[in-house]
Amino acid sequence: MKTQEVVFYHDHVLTKDPGTAKVTPWHHDQSYYPIDGDKVCSIWMPIDPVSIETSIQYVRGSHKWKKWFYPRKFATSLNYERTGKSSDDRCYENIPDIDKEVAETDILKWEMQPGDCIVFHMLSVHGAPPNTSLTTPRRVLSTRWLGDDAVMATRPWDVSPPITGGLTPGNRVLCDTFPLVWKAS
């Protein structure tokens, strides 16, 4: 992240039981959160073996597109609805049809073992296929980490999670709710 400090922001568990047919839609993470900054990353760590067929997939270099996409609801694959005005002049776009518009060679995916992890920029476009295994669940711990340029922002929709730690737009994201976990010496 090329940062002097790292703040823990958020975690959640993602599960796909054996035989789950649901696709995780293509998306990037940063639009879901009220966070601006470039020194931001997500970590995806499975606690079950993940085959290449059921692996999370990334679009190579998509974090460098300089585009912001509407967040999508995982249950319906629909964009979040606008509920207000954002504190920035950012133009949000619909995510492109990755399956039709991106060459297969630009899709990154890996077989993974429990405890392996993928660290990626929060603007990296990613999604996941169904869990076609009939015996192995796909359970993942997903966490968010912020560098020293991350500030609280607003989004023109209800953010998830709706937690600000009492911070207001423009404040550096660092407080009891979002603790400092590493500092360069």
Short mmCIF file of C-alpha atoms in Angstrom, two decimals:
data_model
loop_
_atom_site.label_atom_id
_atom_site.label_comp_id
_atom_site.label_asym_id
_atom_site.label_seq_id
_atom_site.Cartn_x
_atom_site.Cartn_y
_atom_site.Cartn_z
CA MET A 1 0.00 0.00 0.00
CA LYS A 2 3.03 2.29 0.31
CA THR A 3 1.75 3.73 3.56
CA GLN A 4 3.25 4.68 6.91
CA GLU A 5 0.23 3.40 8.86
CA VAL A 6 -2.47 0.76 8.45
CA VAL A 7 -5.97 0.98 9.93
CA PHE A 8 -8.38 -1.95 10.23
CA TYR A 9 -11.74 -0.98 8.71
CA HIS A 10 -14.13 -3.89 8.27
CA ASP A 11 -14.58 -7.65 8.12
CA HIS A 12 -17.21 -10.11 7.06
CA VAL A 13 -17.61 -13.79 6.28
CA LEU A 14 -18.70 -14.91 2.83
CA THR A 15 -20.17 -18.39 2.45
CA LYS A 16 -21.25 -20.56 -0.45
CA ASP A 17 -22.55 -23.95 0.64
CA PRO A 18 -21.84 -27.00 -1.55
CA GLY A 19 -23.94 -26.86 -4.71
CA THR A 20 -24.75 -23.13 -4.40
CA ALA A 21 -25.76 -21.97 -7.88
CA LYS A 22 -25.59 -18.23 -7.08
CA VAL A 23 -22.92 -16.18 -8.83
CA THR A 24 -21.28 -13.30 -6.97
CA PRO A 25 -21.70 -10.42 -9.45
CA TRP A 26 -18.74 -8.51 -10.83
CA HIS A 27 -18.08 -5.48 -8.61
CA HIS A 28 -15.38 -3.56 -6.82
CA ASP A 29 -15.38 -2.97 -3.07
CA GLN A 30 -14.66 0.73 -2.56
CA SER A 31 -18.02 1.98 -3.82
CA TYR A 32 -19.79 0.11 -1.01
CA TYR A 33 -17.91 2.01 1.70
CA PRO A 34 -17.78 5.68 2.71
CA ILE A 35 -14.01 5.70 2.14
CA ASP A 36 -11.91 7.76 -0.26
CA GLY A 37 -8.20 7.23 -0.76
CA ASP A 38 -5.87 5.16 -2.92
CA LYS A 39 -4.03 3.27 -0.17
CA VAL A 40 -6.86 0.83 0.46
CA CYS A 41 -7.01 -2.93 0.13
CA SER A 42 -9.15 -5.97 0.72
CA ILE A 43 -7.91 -9.38 1.81
CA TRP A 44 -9.78 -12.53 0.75
CA MET A 45 -8.79 -15.59 2.84
CA PRO A 46 -10.58 -18.94 2.52
CA ILE A 47 -10.91 -21.35 5.42
CA ASP A 48 -11.82 -24.20 3.03
CA PRO A 49 -9.91 -25.48 -0.01
CA VAL A 50 -10.98 -23.52 -3.12
CA SER A 51 -10.71 -25.15 -6.54
CA ILE A 52 -9.86 -23.12 -9.62
CA GLU A 53 -13.46 -23.72 -10.81
CA THR A 54 -14.97 -22.05 -7.73
CA SER A 55 -12.27 -19.42 -7.14
CA ILE A 56 -12.86 -15.73 -6.86
CA GLN A 57 -11.87 -14.03 -10.14
CA TYR A 58 -10.25 -10.66 -10.81
CA VAL A 59 -9.97 -8.50 -13.90
CA ARG A 60 -6.25 -7.86 -14.37
CA GLY A 61 -5.36 -4.16 -13.96
CA SER A 62 -8.96 -3.01 -13.36
CA HIS A 63 -7.92 -0.95 -10.32
CA LYS A 64 -6.04 1.29 -12.78
CA TRP A 65 -9.08 2.02 -14.95
CA LYS A 66 -9.75 5.23 -12.98
CA LYS A 67 -13.45 4.31 -12.93
CA TRP A 68 -15.94 4.00 -10.12
CA PHE A 69 -18.83 1.59 -10.52
CA TYR A 70 -22.17 1.45 -8.78
CA PRO A 71 -22.14 -1.17 -6.04
CA ARG A 72 -24.33 -4.18 -6.76
CA LYS A 73 -26.58 -6.15 -4.47
CA PHE A 74 -25.33 -9.72 -4.29
CA ALA A 75 -28.85 -11.16 -3.93
CA THR A 76 -30.23 -9.54 -7.11
CA SER A 77 -27.13 -8.27 -9.01
CA LEU A 78 -28.92 -4.91 -9.29
CA ASN A 79 -27.15 -1.61 -8.63
CA TYR A 80 -27.68 0.12 -5.32
CA GLU A 81 -30.28 2.85 -5.62
CA ARG A 82 -29.26 6.48 -5.17
CA THR A 83 -30.64 7.91 -1.93
CA GLY A 84 -28.81 11.21 -1.73
CA LYS A 85 -25.97 13.37 -2.96
CA SER A 86 -22.37 12.34 -2.56
CA SER A 87 -19.72 14.68 -1.14
CA ASP A 88 -17.74 14.38 -4.37
CA ASP A 89 -18.32 15.02 -8.04
CA ARG A 90 -17.47 11.42 -8.94
CA CYS A 91 -19.28 9.89 -11.89
CA TYR A 92 -20.40 6.33 -11.14
CA GLU A 93 -20.90 3.92 -14.01
CA ASN A 94 -22.59 0.60 -14.52
CA ILE A 95 -20.07 -2.19 -14.35
CA PRO A 96 -19.28 -3.46 -17.85
CA ASP A 97 -20.40 -6.93 -18.91
CA ILE A 98 -17.10 -8.51 -17.92
CA ASP A 99 -18.05 -11.95 -19.24
CA LYS A 100 -18.53 -10.50 -22.74
CA GLU A 101 -16.08 -7.59 -22.82
CA VAL A 102 -12.94 -8.87 -21.10
CA ALA A 103 -10.64 -11.46 -22.65
CA GLU A 104 -10.32 -14.70 -20.68
CA THR A 105 -6.57 -14.08 -20.49
CA ASP A 106 -7.27 -10.97 -18.41
CA ILE A 107 -9.18 -12.93 -15.75
CA LEU A 108 -7.05 -13.97 -12.76
CA LYS A 109 -8.00 -16.87 -10.48
CA TRP A 110 -6.18 -19.37 -8.32
CA GLU A 111 -6.64 -22.63 -6.52
CA MET A 112 -6.29 -21.85 -2.82
CA GLN A 113 -5.83 -23.64 0.47
CA PRO A 114 -7.10 -22.58 3.91
CA GLY A 115 -5.04 -19.64 5.14
CA ASP A 116 -3.86 -18.57 1.66
CA CYS A 117 -4.90 -15.02 0.93
CA ILE A 118 -5.30 -12.60 -1.93
CA VAL A 119 -4.61 -8.92 -1.23
CA PHE A 120 -6.12 -6.55 -3.77
CA HIS A 121 -6.90 -2.87 -4.28
CA MET A 122 -10.48 -1.97 -3.36
CA LEU A 123 -11.09 -0.75 -6.96
CA SER A 124 -10.15 -4.15 -8.44
CA VAL A 125 -13.11 -5.61 -10.29
CA HIS A 126 -13.89 -9.13 -9.11
CA GLY A 127 -16.66 -11.70 -8.84
CA ALA A 128 -17.11 -15.39 -8.21
CA PRO A 129 -18.80 -18.33 -9.91
CA PRO A 130 -21.21 -20.73 -8.22
CA ASN A 131 -19.83 -23.30 -5.80
CA THR A 132 -20.17 -26.36 -8.02
CA SER A 133 -18.59 -28.68 -5.45
CA LEU A 134 -21.17 -31.01 -3.95
CA THR A 135 -19.06 -31.66 -0.84
CA THR A 136 -16.92 -28.63 0.00
CA PRO A 137 -18.29 -25.30 1.25
CA ARG A 138 -16.53 -22.09 0.28
CA ARG A 139 -16.18 -20.02 3.44
CA VAL A 140 -14.04 -16.91 3.32
CA LEU A 141 -12.93 -14.23 5.76
CA SER A 142 -12.87 -10.92 3.91
CA THR A 143 -11.25 -7.88 5.53
CA ARG A 144 -10.62 -4.24 4.58
CA TRP A 145 -7.48 -2.26 5.41
CA LEU A 146 -6.77 1.46 4.98
CA GLY A 147 -3.55 3.40 4.54
CA ASP A 148 -2.64 6.89 5.67
CA ASP A 149 -4.50 8.67 2.83
CA ALA A 150 -7.93 7.13 3.59
CA VAL A 151 -10.61 9.64 4.59
CA MET A 152 -14.29 9.36 5.40
CA ALA A 153 -16.56 10.23 2.47
CA THR A 154 -20.20 9.98 1.52
CA ARG A 155 -21.82 7.95 -1.20
CA PRO A 156 -25.12 8.65 -2.94
CA TRP A 157 -26.63 5.41 -1.51
CA ASP A 158 -26.83 3.68 1.85
CA VAL A 159 -23.35 2.35 2.57
CA SER A 160 -22.66 -1.07 3.96
CA PRO A 161 -21.83 -1.27 6.77
CA PRO A 162 -23.38 2.03 7.93
CA ILE A 163 -20.67 2.63 10.51
CA THR A 164 -18.65 5.87 10.62
CA GLY A 165 -17.09 5.75 14.09
CA GLY A 166 -18.37 9.29 14.61
CA LEU A 167 -16.16 10.60 11.79
CA THR A 168 -17.40 13.08 9.21
CA PRO A 169 -16.50 13.45 5.51
CA GLY A 170 -12.88 14.52 5.10
CA ASN A 171 -11.75 13.07 8.47
CA ARG A 172 -8.89 10.61 8.34
CA VAL A 173 -10.23 7.14 9.06
CA LEU A 174 -8.61 6.49 12.42
CA CYS A 175 -10.51 6.18 15.71
CA ASP A 176 -11.53 3.59 18.30
CA THR A 177 -13.91 2.00 15.80
CA PHE A 178 -11.21 1.87 13.11
CA PRO A 179 -7.98 1.19 15.02
CA LEU A 180 -4.37 1.68 13.96
CA VAL A 181 -2.85 -1.80 13.67
CA TRP A 182 0.56 -1.05 12.14
CA LYS A 183 2.93 1.90 11.99
CA ALA A 184 6.25 2.14 10.15
CA SER A 185 9.16 2.47 12.52
#
